[in-house]
Amino acid sequence: DDLTAIRQLPLSLQCRVFHSVTHNLAQSVNFLAVRGLNDTPFWAVVLEELEQQVYLRGSYLEREGTPPDRLIIVKQGEVQVLHESSGYVFEVARKGAWFGGSAEISTRGASASAR
């Protein structure tokens, strides 16, 4: 896959290729947009941990009460963030939206589900 090929390049070139390929997405995510291309340590961590996943409509990405184990960035489509037992939709996340990734600061688990 593309990520495997990119990871075989020298780190500085990995950063440039990643930025080139994902520029529009990176620019729409606030905490990524402020990072310069020369922030190699930051991009090295992003590239090391990055994993692209595709979910079918209605599949859960994260379940309420389960400790989040990743940061999710919406690349395309939309994700409903909802209270599972009532079905109440708090938000519909679209391209550039992000959520999850707070397991380090919360022991309660995710406060909502995402599908």
CSV table of C-alpha atoms in Angstrom, one decimal:
chain,number,residue,atom,x,y,z
A,1,ASP,CA,0.0,0.0,0.0
A,2,ASP,CA,1.0,3.7,-0.3
A,3,LEU,CA,2.0,4.1,3.4
A,4,THR,CA,4.3,1.1,3.2
A,5,ALA,CA,6.1,2.6,0.2
A,6,ILE,CA,6.3,6.1,1.8
A,7,ARG,CA,7.8,4.6,5.0
A,8,GLN,CA,10.7,3.2,3.1
A,9,LEU,CA,11.9,6.7,2.0
A,10,PRO,CA,14.3,8.9,4.1
A,11,LEU,CA,12.3,10.7,6.8
A,12,SER,CA,12.6,14.2,5.3
A,13,LEU,CA,11.3,12.8,2.0
A,14,GLN,CA,8.5,10.9,3.8
A,15,CYS,CA,7.4,14.2,5.2
A,16,ARG,CA,7.4,16.0,1.9
A,17,VAL,CA,5.5,13.1,0.1
A,18,PHE,CA,3.0,12.9,2.9
A,19,HIS,CA,2.4,16.6,2.9
A,20,SER,CA,2.0,16.6,-0.9
A,21,VAL,CA,-0.4,13.7,-1.0
A,22,THR,CA,-2.5,14.8,2.0
A,23,HIS,CA,-2.2,18.6,1.8
A,24,ASN,CA,-5.9,19.3,1.5
A,25,LEU,CA,-6.8,17.0,4.4
A,26,ALA,CA,-3.9,18.3,6.6
A,27,GLN,CA,-5.0,21.9,5.9
A,28,SER,CA,-8.5,21.2,7.0
A,29,VAL,CA,-7.5,19.7,10.4
A,30,ASN,CA,-6.6,22.6,12.7
A,31,PHE,CA,-3.8,21.1,14.7
A,32,LEU,CA,-2.1,19.7,11.6
A,33,ALA,CA,-2.5,22.9,9.5
A,34,VAL,CA,-0.4,24.9,12.0
A,35,ARG,CA,2.6,22.5,11.7
A,36,GLY,CA,5.2,23.5,9.2
A,37,LEU,CA,6.8,21.0,6.9
A,38,ASN,CA,10.1,21.5,8.7
A,39,ASP,CA,8.7,20.1,12.0
A,40,THR,CA,10.2,16.8,11.2
A,41,PRO,CA,9.9,15.3,14.7
A,42,PHE,CA,6.1,15.9,14.7
A,43,TRP,CA,5.6,14.5,11.2
A,44,ALA,CA,7.8,11.5,12.0
A,45,VAL,CA,5.4,10.6,14.8
A,46,VAL,CA,2.3,11.2,12.6
A,47,LEU,CA,3.8,9.0,9.8
A,48,GLU,CA,4.8,6.3,12.2
A,49,GLU,CA,1.3,6.0,13.7
A,50,LEU,CA,-0.8,6.8,10.7
A,51,GLU,CA,-3.2,4.1,9.6
A,52,GLN,CA,-5.9,4.5,7.0
A,53,GLN,CA,-9.1,2.6,7.6
A,54,VAL,CA,-12.3,2.4,5.6
A,55,TYR,CA,-15.6,1.8,7.5
A,56,LEU,CA,-18.9,0.7,6.0
A,57,ARG,CA,-22.0,2.9,6.6
A,58,GLY,CA,-23.4,2.2,10.1
A,59,SER,CA,-20.2,0.5,11.4
A,60,TYR,CA,-18.9,1.8,14.8
A,61,LEU,CA,-15.5,3.5,14.9
A,62,GLU,CA,-15.6,4.0,18.6
A,63,ARG,CA,-18.1,2.8,21.3
A,64,GLU,CA,-19.4,4.8,24.3
A,65,GLY,CA,-17.6,3.7,27.5
A,66,THR,CA,-14.6,2.1,25.6
A,67,PRO,CA,-11.3,3.8,26.2
A,68,PRO,CA,-10.3,5.5,22.9
A,69,ASP,CA,-7.1,4.1,21.5
A,70,ARG,CA,-6.6,6.3,18.5
A,71,LEU,CA,-7.3,9.7,17.1
A,72,ILE,CA,-9.7,9.6,14.2
A,73,ILE,CA,-9.6,12.1,11.4
A,74,VAL,CA,-12.5,12.1,8.8
A,75,LYS,CA,-11.0,12.0,5.3
A,76,GLN,CA,-14.3,11.7,3.4
A,77,GLY,CA,-17.9,10.9,4.1
A,78,GLU,CA,-19.4,11.7,7.5
A,79,VAL,CA,-19.4,10.2,11.0
A,80,GLN,CA,-22.3,10.5,13.5
A,81,VAL,CA,-21.2,11.2,17.1
A,82,LEU,CA,-24.0,10.0,19.2
A,83,HIS,CA,-25.3,8.8,22.6
A,84,GLU,CA,-25.9,5.1,21.7
A,85,SER,CA,-28.7,4.3,24.2
A,86,SER,CA,-30.9,7.2,23.2
A,87,GLY,CA,-29.8,7.5,19.6
A,88,TYR,CA,-29.3,11.3,20.0
A,89,VAL,CA,-26.8,12.6,17.5
A,90,PHE,CA,-24.5,15.3,19.0
A,91,GLU,CA,-22.6,16.0,15.8
A,92,VAL,CA,-22.1,14.9,12.3
A,93,ALA,CA,-18.4,15.0,11.6
A,94,ARG,CA,-17.2,15.7,8.1
A,95,LYS,CA,-13.9,16.0,6.2
A,96,GLY,CA,-11.2,17.5,8.5
A,97,ALA,CA,-13.1,16.8,11.8
A,98,TRP,CA,-11.3,14.8,14.4
A,99,PHE,CA,-12.1,13.1,17.7
A,100,GLY,CA,-11.0,10.3,20.1
A,101,GLY,CA,-7.4,10.0,21.3
A,102,SER,CA,-8.0,11.2,24.8
A,103,ALA,CA,-7.3,7.9,26.6
A,104,GLU,CA,-4.2,9.4,28.2
A,105,ILE,CA,-6.3,11.9,30.1
A,106,SER,CA,-9.5,10.1,30.7
A,107,THR,CA,-10.1,6.8,32.6
A,108,ARG,CA,-13.9,6.8,31.9
A,109,GLY,CA,-13.7,5.9,28.2
A,110,ALA,CA,-15.3,7.6,25.3
A,111,SER,CA,-18.3,9.8,26.2
A,112,ALA,CA,-20.1,9.0,23.0
A,113,SER,CA,-20.1,6.5,20.2
A,114,ALA,CA,-19.1,7.2,16.6
A,115,ARG,CA,-20.5,5.5,13.5
